[in-house]
Short mmCIF file of C-alpha atoms in Angstrom, two decimals:
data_model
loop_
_atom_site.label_atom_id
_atom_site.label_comp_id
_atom_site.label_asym_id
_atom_site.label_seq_id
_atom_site.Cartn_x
_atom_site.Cartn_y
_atom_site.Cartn_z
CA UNK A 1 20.92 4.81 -1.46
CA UNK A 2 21.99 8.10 -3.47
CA UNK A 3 19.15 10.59 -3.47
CA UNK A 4 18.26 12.30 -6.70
CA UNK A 5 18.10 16.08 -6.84
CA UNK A 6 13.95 16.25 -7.24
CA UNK A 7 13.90 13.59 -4.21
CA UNK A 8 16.42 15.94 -2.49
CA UNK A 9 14.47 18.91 -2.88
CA UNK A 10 11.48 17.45 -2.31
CA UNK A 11 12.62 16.14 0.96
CA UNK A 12 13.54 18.94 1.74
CA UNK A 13 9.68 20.70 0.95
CA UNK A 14 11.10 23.18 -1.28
CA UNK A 15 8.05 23.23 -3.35
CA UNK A 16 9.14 25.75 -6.42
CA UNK A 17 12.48 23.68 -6.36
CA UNK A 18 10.14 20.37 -7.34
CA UNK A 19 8.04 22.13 -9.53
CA UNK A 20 11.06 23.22 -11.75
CA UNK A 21 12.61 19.60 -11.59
CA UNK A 22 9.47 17.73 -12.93
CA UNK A 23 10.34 18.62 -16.18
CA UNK A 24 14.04 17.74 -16.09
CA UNK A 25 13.94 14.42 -14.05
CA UNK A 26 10.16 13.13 -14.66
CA UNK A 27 11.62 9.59 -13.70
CA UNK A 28 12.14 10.63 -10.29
CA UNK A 29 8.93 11.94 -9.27
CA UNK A 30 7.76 8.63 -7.86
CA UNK A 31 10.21 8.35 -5.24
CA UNK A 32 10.14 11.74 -4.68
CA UNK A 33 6.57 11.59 -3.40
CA UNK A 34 7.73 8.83 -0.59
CA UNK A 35 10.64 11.71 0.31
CA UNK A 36 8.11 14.22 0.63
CA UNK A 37 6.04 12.13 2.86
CA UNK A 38 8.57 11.34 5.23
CA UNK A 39 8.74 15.06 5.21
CA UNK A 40 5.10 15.98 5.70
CA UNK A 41 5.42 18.59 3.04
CA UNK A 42 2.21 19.45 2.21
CA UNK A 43 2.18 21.55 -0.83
CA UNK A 44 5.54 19.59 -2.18
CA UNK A 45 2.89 16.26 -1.95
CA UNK A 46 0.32 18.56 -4.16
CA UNK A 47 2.66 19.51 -6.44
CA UNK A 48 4.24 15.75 -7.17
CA UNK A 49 0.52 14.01 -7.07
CA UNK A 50 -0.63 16.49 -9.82
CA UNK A 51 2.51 15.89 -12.04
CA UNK A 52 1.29 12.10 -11.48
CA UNK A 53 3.24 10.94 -8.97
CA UNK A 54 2.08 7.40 -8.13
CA UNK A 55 0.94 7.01 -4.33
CA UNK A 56 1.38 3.02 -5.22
CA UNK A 57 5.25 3.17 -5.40
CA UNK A 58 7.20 1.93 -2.63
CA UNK A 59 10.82 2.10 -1.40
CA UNK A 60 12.74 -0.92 -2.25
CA UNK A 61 14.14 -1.93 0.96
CA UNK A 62 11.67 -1.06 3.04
CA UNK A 63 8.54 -1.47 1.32
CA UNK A 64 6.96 1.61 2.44
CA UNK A 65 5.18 3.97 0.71
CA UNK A 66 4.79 7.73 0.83
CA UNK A 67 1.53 7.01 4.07
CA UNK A 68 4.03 4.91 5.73
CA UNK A 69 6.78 7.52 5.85
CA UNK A 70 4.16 10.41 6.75
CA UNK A 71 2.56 8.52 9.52
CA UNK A 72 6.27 7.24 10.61
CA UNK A 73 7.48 10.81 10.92
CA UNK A 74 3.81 11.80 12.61
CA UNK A 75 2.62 14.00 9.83
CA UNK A 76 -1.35 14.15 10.18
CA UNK A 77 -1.63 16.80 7.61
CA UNK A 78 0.40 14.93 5.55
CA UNK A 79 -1.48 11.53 6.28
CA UNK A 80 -4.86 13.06 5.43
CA UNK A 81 -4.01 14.50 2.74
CA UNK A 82 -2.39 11.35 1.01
CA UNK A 83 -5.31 9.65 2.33
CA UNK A 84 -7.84 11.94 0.73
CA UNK A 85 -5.52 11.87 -2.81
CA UNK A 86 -6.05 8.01 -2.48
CA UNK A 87 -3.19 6.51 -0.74
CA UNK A 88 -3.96 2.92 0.90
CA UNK A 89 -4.13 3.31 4.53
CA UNK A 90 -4.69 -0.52 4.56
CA UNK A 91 -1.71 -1.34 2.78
CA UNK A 92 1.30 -3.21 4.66
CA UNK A 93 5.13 -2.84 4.01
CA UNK A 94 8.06 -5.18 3.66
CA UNK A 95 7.59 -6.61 7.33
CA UNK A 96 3.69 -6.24 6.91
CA UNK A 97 3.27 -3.07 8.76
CA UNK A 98 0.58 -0.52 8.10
CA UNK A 99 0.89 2.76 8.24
CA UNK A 100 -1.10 2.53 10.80
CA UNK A 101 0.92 0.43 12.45
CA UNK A 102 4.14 2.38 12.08
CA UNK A 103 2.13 5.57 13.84
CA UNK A 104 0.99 3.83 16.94
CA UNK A 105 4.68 2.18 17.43
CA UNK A 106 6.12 5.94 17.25
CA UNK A 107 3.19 6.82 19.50
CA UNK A 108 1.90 9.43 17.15
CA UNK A 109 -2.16 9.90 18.61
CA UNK A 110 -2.55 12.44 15.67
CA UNK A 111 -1.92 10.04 12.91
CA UNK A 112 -4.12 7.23 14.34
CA UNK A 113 -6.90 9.82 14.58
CA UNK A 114 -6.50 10.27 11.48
CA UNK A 115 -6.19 6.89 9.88
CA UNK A 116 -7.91 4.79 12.67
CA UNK A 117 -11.65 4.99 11.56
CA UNK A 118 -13.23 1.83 10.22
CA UNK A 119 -12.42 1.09 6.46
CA UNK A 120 -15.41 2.99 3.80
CA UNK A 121 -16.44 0.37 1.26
CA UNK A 122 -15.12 2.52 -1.25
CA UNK A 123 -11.66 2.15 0.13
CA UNK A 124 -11.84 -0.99 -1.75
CA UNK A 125 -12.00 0.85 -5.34
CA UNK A 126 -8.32 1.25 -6.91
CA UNK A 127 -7.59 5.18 -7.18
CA UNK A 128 -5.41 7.07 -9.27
CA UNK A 129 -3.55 6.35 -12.62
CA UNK A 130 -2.16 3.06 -12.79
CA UNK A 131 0.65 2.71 -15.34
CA UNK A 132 3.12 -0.38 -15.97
CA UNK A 133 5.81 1.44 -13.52
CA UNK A 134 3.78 0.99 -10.88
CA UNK A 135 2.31 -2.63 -11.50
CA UNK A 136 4.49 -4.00 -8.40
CA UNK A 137 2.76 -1.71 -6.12
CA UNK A 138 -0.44 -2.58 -7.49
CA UNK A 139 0.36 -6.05 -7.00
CA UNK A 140 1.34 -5.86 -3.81
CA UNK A 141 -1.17 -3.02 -2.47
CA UNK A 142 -3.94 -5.60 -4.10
CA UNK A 143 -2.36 -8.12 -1.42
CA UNK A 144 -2.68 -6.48 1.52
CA UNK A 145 -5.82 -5.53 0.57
CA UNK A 146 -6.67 -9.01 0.11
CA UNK A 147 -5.48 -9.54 3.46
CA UNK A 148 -7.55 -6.83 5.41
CA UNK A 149 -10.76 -8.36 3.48
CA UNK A 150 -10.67 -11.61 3.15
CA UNK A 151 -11.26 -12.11 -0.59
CA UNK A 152 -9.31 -13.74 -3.42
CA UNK A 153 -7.87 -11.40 -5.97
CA UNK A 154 -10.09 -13.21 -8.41
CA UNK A 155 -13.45 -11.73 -6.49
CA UNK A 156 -11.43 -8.44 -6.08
CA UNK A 157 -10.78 -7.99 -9.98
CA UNK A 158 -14.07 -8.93 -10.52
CA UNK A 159 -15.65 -6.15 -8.19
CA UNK A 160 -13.41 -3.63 -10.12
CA UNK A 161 -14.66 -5.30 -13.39
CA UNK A 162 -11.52 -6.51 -14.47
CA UNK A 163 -11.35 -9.75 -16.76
CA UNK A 164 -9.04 -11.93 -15.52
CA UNK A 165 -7.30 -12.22 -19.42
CA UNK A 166 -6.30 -8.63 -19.18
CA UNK A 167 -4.49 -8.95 -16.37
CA UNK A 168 -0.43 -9.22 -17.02
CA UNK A 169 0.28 -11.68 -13.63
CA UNK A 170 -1.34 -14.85 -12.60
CA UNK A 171 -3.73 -14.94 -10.05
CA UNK A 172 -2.56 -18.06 -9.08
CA UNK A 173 -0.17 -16.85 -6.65
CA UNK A 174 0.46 -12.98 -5.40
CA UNK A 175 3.58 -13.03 -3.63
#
């Protein structure tokens, strides 16, 4: 897949690099969170989350987001911070992995320390902005929440005090 120059630089953490990009390729910024992930950069993360860079958006193929790539590449600054910014530690990729997951099959102790204490009820509560771009994420980070707890996506919009006729898919089926 050909890399874009914000996901370049941002993969490679050159923060004031990203910063000046934003502007020019604003499209970009998404993926460019999941390549600054899988390179635990820190401040290059800061920078793309407050330019809005959705933590929902995942890389086609794989299905992983920027938590899975962190905790893949065994980035526990990285992790927690993602974590803290509101990234869904409970959600699974393409071949229903969690980050989680990923970490202890790389054997990284210092990303399961990080993301291995039990779920906070408030985990359950959808963070960040949610635009239309990221609606697929949504859809599918509802699902593996869904999965971790047990509940329809019917009870689940209705704990977030969503009505059902607002929302744009049907809650017939998720996948």
């Amino acid at each position: 897949a050909e890399q874009g120059c914000l996901q370049l630089a941002a993969s490679l953490g050159a923060q004031a690099i990203v910063s000046l990009l934003i502007p020019r390729f604003p499209a970009e910024k998404d993926y460019a969170l999941i390549a600054a992930g899988a390179s635990g950069d820190v401040p290059t993360i800061d920078v793309l989350l407050q330019a809005d860079a959705s933590l929902f958006v995942r890389e086609s193929v794989s299905g992983n987001t920027a938590l899975h790539y962190a905790a893949l590449g065994g980035h526990s600054d990285a992790v927690s911070f993602l974590f803290r910014s509101g990234a869904n530690r409970l959600a699974l990729n393409a071949s229903g992995e969690s980050a989680f997951q990923l970490a202890a099959k790389a054997g990284h102790e210092n990303v399961l320390a990080v993301l291995g204490v039990k779920p906070t009820s408030d985990e359950w509560e959808p963070k960040g902005k949610l635009g239309l771009e990221t609606l697929q994420g949504v859809v599918i980070d509802l699902r593996s929440r869904i999965l971790w707890q047990g509940r329809s996506l019917g009870e689940l919009l209705s704990l977030w005090g969503v009505r059902e006729s607002r929302v744009p898919f049907s809650l017939e089926r998720v996948d």
